[in-house]
mmCIF file of C-alpha atoms and ligand atoms in Angstrom:
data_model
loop_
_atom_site.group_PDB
_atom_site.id
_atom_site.type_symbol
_atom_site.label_atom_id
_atom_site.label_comp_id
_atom_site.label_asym_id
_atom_site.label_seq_id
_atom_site.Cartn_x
_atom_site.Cartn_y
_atom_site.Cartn_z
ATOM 1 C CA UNK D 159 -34.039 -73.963 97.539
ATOM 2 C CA UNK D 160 -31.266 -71.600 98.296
ATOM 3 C CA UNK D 161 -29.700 -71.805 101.383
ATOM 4 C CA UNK D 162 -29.744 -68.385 103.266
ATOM 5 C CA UNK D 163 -27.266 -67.738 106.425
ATOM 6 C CA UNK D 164 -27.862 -64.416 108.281
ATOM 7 C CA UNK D 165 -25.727 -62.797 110.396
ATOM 8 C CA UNK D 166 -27.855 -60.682 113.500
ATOM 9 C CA UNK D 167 -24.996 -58.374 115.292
ATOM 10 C CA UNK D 168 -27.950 -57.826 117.749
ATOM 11 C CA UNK D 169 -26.376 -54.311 119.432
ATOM 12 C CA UNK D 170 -23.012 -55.391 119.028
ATOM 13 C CA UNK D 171 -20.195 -53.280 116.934
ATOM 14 C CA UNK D 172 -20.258 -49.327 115.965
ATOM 15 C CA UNK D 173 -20.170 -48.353 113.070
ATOM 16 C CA UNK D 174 -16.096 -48.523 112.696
ATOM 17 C CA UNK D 175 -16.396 -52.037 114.209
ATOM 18 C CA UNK D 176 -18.777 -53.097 111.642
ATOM 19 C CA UNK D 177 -17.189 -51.717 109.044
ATOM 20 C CA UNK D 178 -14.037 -53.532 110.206
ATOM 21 C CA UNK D 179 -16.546 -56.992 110.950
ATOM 22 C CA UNK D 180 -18.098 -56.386 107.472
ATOM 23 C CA UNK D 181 -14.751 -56.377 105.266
ATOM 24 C CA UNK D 182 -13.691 -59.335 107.240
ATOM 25 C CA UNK D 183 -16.198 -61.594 106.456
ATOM 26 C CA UNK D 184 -15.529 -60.421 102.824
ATOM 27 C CA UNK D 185 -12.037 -60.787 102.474
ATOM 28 C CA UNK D 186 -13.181 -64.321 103.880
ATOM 29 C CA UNK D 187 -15.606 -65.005 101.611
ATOM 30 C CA UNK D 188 -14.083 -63.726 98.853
ATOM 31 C CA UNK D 189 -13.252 -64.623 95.454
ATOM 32 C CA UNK D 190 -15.986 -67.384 95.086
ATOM 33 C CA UNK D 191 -18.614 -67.891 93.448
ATOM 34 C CA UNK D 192 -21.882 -68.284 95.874
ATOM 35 C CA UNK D 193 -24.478 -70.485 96.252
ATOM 36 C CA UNK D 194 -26.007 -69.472 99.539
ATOM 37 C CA UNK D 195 -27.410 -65.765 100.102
ATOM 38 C CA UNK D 196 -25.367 -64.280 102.827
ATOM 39 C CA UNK D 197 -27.094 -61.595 105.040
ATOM 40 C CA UNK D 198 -25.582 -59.131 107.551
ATOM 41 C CA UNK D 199 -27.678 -57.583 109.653
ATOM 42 C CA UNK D 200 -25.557 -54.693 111.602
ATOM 43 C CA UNK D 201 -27.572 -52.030 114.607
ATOM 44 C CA UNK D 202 -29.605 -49.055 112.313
ATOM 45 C CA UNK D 203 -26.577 -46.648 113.410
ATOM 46 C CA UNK D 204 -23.938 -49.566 110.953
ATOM 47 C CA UNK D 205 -26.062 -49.863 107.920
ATOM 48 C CA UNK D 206 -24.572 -47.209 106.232
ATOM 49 C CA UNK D 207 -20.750 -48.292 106.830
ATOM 50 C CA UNK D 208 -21.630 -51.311 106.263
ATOM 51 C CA UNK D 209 -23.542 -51.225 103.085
ATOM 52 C CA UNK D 210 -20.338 -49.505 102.400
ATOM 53 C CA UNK D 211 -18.026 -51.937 103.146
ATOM 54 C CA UNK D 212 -20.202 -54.538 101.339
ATOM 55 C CA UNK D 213 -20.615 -52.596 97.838
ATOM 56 C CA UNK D 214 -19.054 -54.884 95.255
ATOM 57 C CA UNK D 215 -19.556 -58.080 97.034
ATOM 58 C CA UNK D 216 -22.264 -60.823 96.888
ATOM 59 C CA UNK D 217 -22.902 -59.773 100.967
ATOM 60 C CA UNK D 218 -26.560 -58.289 100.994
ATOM 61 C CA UNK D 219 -27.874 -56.191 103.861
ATOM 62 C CA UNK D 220 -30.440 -57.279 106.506
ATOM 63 C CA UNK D 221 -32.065 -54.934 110.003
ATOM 64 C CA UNK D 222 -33.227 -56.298 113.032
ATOM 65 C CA UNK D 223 -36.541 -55.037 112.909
ATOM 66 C CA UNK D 224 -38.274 -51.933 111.536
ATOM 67 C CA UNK D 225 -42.152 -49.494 112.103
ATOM 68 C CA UNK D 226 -44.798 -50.996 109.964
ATOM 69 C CA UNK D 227 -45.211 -47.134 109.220
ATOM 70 C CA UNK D 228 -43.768 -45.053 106.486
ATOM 71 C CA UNK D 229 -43.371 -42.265 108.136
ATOM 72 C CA UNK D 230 -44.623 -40.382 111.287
ATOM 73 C CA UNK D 231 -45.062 -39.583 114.827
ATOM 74 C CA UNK D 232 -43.357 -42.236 116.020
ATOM 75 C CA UNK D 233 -39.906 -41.405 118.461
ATOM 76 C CA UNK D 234 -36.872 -43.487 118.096
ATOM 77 C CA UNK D 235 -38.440 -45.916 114.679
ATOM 78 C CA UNK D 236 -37.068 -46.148 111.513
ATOM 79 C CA UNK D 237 -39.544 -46.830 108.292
ATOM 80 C CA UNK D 238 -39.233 -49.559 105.784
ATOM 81 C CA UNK D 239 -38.254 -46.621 103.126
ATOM 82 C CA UNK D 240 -35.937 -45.561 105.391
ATOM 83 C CA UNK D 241 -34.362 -48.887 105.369
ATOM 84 C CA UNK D 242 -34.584 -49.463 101.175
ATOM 85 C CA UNK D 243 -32.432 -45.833 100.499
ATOM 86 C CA UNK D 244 -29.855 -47.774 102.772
ATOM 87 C CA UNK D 245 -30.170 -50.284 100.156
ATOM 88 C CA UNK D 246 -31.437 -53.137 103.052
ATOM 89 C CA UNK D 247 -33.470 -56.093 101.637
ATOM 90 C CA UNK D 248 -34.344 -58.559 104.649
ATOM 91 C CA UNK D 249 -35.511 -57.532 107.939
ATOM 92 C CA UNK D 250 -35.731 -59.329 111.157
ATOM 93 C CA UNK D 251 -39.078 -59.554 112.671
ATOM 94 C CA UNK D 252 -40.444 -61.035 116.107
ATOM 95 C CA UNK D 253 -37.131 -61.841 116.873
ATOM 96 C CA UNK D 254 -37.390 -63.017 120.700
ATOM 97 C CA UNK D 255 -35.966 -60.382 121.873
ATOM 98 C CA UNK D 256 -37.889 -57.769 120.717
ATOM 99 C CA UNK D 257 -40.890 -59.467 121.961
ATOM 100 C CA UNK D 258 -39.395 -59.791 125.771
ATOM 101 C CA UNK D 259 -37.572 -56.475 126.117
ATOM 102 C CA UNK D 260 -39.242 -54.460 123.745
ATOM 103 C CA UNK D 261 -43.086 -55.595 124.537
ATOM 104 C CA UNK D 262 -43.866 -56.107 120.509
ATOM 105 C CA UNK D 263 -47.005 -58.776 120.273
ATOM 106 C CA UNK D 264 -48.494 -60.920 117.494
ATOM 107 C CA UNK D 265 -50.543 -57.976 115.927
ATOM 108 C CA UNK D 266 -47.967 -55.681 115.739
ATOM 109 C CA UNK D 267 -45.197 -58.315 114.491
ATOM 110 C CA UNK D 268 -48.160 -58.426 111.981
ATOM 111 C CA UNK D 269 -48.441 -55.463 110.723
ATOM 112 C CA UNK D 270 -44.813 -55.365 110.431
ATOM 113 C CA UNK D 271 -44.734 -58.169 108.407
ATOM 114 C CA UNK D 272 -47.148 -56.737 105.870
ATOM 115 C CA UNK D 273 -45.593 -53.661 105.334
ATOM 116 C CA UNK D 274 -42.407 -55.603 104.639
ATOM 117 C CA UNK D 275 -43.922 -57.760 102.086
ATOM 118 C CA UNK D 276 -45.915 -54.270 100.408
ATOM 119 C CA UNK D 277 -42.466 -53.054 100.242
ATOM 120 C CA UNK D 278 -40.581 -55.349 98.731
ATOM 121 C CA UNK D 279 -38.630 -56.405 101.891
ATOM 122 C CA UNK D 280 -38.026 -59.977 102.649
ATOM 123 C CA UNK D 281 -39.098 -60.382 106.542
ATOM 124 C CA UNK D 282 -37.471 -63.115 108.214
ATOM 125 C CA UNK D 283 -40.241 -64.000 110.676
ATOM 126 C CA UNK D 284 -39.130 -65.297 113.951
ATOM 127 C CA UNK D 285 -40.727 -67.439 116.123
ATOM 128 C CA UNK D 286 -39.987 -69.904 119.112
ATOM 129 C CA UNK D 287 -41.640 -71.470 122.536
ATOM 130 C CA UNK D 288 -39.633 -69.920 125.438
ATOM 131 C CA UNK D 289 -38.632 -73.111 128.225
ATOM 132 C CA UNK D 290 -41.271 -73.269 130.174
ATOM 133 C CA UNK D 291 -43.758 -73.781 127.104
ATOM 134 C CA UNK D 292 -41.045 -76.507 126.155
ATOM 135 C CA UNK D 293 -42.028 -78.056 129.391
ATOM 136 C CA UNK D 294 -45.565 -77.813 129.385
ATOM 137 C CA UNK D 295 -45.652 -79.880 126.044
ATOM 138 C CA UNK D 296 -46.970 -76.769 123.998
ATOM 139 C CA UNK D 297 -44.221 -76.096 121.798
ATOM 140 C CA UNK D 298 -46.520 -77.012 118.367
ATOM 141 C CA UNK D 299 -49.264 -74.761 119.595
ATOM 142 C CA UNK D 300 -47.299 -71.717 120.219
ATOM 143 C CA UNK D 301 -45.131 -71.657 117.642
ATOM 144 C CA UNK D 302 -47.845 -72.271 114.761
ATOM 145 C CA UNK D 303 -49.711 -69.458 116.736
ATOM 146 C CA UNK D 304 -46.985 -67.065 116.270
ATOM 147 C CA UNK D 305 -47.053 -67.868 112.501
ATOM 148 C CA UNK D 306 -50.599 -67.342 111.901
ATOM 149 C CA UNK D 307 -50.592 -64.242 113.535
ATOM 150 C CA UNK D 308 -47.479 -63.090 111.791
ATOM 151 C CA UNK D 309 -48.978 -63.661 108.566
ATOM 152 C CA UNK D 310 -52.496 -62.943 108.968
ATOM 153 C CA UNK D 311 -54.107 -61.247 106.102
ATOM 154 C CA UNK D 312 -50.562 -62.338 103.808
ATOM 155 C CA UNK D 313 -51.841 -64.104 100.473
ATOM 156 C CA UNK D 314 -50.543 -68.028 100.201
ATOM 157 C CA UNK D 315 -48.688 -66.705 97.096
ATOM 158 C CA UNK D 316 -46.625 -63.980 99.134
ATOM 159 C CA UNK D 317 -45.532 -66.445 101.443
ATOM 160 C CA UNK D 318 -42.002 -67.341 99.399
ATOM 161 C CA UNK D 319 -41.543 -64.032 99.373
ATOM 162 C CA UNK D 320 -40.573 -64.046 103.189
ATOM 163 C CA UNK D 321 -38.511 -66.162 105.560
ATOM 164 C CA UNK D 322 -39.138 -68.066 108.530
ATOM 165 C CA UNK D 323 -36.656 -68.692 111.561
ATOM 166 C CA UNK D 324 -37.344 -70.785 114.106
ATOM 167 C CA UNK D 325 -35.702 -70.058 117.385
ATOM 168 C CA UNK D 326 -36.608 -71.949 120.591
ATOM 169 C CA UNK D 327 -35.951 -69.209 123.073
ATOM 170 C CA UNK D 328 -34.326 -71.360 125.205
ATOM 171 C CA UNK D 329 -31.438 -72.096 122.684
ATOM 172 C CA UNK D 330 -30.840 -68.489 122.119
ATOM 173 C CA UNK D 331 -26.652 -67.315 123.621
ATOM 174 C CA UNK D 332 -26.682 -70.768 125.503
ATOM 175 C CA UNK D 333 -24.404 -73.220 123.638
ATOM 176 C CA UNK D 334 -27.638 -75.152 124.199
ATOM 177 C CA UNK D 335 -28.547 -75.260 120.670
ATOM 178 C CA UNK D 336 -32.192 -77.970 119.809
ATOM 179 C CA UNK D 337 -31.621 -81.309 118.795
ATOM 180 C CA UNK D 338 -31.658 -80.791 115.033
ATOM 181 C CA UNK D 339 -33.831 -83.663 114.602
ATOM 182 C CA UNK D 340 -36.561 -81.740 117.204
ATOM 183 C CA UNK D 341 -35.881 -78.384 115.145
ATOM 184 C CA UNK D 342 -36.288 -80.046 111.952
ATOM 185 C CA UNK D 343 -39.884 -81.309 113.350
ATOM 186 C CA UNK D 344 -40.869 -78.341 114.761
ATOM 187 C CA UNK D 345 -39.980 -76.511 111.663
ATOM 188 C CA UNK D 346 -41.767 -79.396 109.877
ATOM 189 C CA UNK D 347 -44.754 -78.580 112.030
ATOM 190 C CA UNK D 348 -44.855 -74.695 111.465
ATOM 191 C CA UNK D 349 -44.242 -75.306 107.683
ATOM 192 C CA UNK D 350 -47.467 -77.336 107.574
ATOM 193 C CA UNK D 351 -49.364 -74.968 109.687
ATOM 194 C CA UNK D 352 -50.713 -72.234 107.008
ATOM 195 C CA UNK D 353 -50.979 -73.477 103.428
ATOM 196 C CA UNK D 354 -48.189 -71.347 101.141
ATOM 197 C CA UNK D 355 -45.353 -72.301 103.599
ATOM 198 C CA UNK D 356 -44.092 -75.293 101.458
ATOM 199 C CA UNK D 357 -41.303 -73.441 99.104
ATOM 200 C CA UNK D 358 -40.701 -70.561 101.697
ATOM 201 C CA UNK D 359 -37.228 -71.462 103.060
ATOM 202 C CA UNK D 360 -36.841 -72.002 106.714
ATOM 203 C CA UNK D 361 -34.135 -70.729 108.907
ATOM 204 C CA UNK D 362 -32.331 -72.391 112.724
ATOM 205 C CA UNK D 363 -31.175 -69.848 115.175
ATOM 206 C CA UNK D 364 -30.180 -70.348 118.400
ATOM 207 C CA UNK D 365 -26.654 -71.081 119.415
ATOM 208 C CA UNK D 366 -25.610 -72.450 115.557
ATOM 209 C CA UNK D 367 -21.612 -72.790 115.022
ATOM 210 C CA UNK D 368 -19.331 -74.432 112.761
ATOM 211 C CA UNK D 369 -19.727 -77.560 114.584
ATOM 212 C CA UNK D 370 -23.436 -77.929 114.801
ATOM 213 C CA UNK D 371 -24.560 -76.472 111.491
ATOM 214 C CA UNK D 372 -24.312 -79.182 109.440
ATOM 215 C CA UNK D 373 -26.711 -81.241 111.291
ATOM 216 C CA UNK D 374 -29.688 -78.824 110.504
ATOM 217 C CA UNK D 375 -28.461 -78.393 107.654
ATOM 218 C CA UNK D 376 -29.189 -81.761 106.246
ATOM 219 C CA UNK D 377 -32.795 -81.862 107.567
ATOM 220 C CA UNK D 378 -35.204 -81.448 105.367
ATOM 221 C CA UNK D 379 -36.746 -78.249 106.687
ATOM 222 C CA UNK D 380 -34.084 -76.608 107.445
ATOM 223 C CA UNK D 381 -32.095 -74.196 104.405
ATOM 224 C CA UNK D 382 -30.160 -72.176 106.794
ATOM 225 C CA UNK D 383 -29.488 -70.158 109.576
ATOM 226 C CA UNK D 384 -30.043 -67.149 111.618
ATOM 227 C CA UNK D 385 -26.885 -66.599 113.925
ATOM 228 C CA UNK D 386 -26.303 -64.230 116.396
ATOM 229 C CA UNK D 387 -23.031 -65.036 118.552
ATOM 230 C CA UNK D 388 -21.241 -66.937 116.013
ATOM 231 C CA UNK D 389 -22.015 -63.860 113.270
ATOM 232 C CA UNK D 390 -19.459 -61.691 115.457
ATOM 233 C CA UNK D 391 -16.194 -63.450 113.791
ATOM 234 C CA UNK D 392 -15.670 -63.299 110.565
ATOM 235 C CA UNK D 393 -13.649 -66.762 110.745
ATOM 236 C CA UNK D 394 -16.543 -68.136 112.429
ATOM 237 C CA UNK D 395 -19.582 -67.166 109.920
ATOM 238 C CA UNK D 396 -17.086 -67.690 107.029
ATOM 239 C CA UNK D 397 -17.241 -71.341 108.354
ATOM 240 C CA UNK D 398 -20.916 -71.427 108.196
ATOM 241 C CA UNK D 399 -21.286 -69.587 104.806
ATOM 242 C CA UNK D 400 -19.109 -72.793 103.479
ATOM 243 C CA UNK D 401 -21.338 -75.171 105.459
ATOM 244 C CA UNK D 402 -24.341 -74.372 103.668
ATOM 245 C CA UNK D 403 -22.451 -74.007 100.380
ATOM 246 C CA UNK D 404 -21.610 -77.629 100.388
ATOM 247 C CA UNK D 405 -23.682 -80.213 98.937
ATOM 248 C CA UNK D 406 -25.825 -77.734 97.303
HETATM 249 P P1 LIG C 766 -27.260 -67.037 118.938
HETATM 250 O O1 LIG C 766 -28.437 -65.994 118.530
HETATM 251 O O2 LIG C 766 -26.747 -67.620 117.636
HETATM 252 O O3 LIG C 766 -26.243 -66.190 119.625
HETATM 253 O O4 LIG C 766 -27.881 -68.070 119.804
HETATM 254 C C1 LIG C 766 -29.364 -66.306 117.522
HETATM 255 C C2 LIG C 766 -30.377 -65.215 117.392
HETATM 256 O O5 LIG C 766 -30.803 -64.652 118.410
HETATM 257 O O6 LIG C 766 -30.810 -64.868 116.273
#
């Protein structure tokens, strides 16, 4: 499977930053061929500079979540057509975040999803136990809970036309990234929980850098990454880019 690495700027850089963080990573990457889909996935108000700053390169551009609607009364969302004129193609859904400061829920994260998939956006579909279901020994049941709501009502044969990312909550801007053997289980785990899964390629996030990345990826279950902190230097997520180039 291709490896995927996405970078989520979370609501980090302006539009001029971006553009500036987006021809970095680049000039990094540039003048080889790829192997690994790289994603950037700027705030709504940097898609357009950065789509900009991308045109010509193998870079392809993500957002960090979207309306299942395509249009309507609905303040402050932007619409999965809305996102395709700015020529996006993934989109981050369920991240953690949005789910804790933003109140979105299973269903919705569903619907979400769907609209995605009817639209020909690839949804990278995030889920992850927070600590305290860690230490309560429910880790399995919540995160293959999260999945099946996520992709309720999604046909087996859609299913590698999305993206999962598994993100303990916990690991999230810590530097206290899972024990890549644990993720690769748990991602083993959620992989096996809705039939479909097996050739949809599975993402780590939380707290990946150049000097952890290598160990997920050479788990089984694991084709890449979904980076926040470490997606803010273009030195930095060249680094991974390469990591998940090699040996593929
Ligand atoms: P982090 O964020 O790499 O900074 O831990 C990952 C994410 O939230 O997607």
């Amino acid at each position: 499977m291709t490896r995927i690495v996405v970078g989520n700027w979370k609501m980090h850089e302006t539009s001029a930053q971006a553009s500036v963080l987006a021809r970095g990573i680049a000039a990094a990457l540039a003048d080889e061929p790829r192997s690994a889909t790289v994603v950037l996935a700027p705030p709504f108000t940097a898609l357009e500079a950065v789509r900009k700053s991308i045109h010509g390169t193998h870079l392809v551009l993500g957002a960090q979540t979207m309306h299942w609607a395509d249009e309507g009364a609905f303040t402050g969302e932007i619409s999965p057509p809305m996102l395709l004129e700015l020529g996006v193609r993934y989109v981050i859904l369920g991240h953690s975040e949005r789910r804790r400061y933003c109140g979105e829920v299973d269903a919705e994260i569903n619907r979400k999803v769907r609209a995605a998939l009817g639209h020909g956006l690839v949804p990278i579909v995030a889920v992850g136990e927070s600590e305290q279901e860690r230490d309560a020994g429910i880790t399995d049941e919540r995160v293959t809970a999260q999945i099946r709501a996520a992709f309720e009502g999604v046909a087996a044969t859609d299913l590698r036309n999305a993206v999962v990312a598994y993100e303990p909550v916990w690991a999230i801007g810590t530097g206290r990234n899972c024990d890549p053997q644990e993720a690769d289980r748990v991602m083993g785990t959620i992989r096996a929980s809705i039939p479909g899964l097996e050739s949809t390629p599975f993402l780590y996030g939380g707290s990946v850098s150049p000097a952890n990345f290598a160990s997920y990826l050479a788990r089984a279950n694991c084709q890449g990454g979904l980076v926040g902190g470490a997606s803010l230097d273009s030195a930095s997520f060249a680094q991974l880019v390469h990591l998940a180039e090699r040996g593929t």
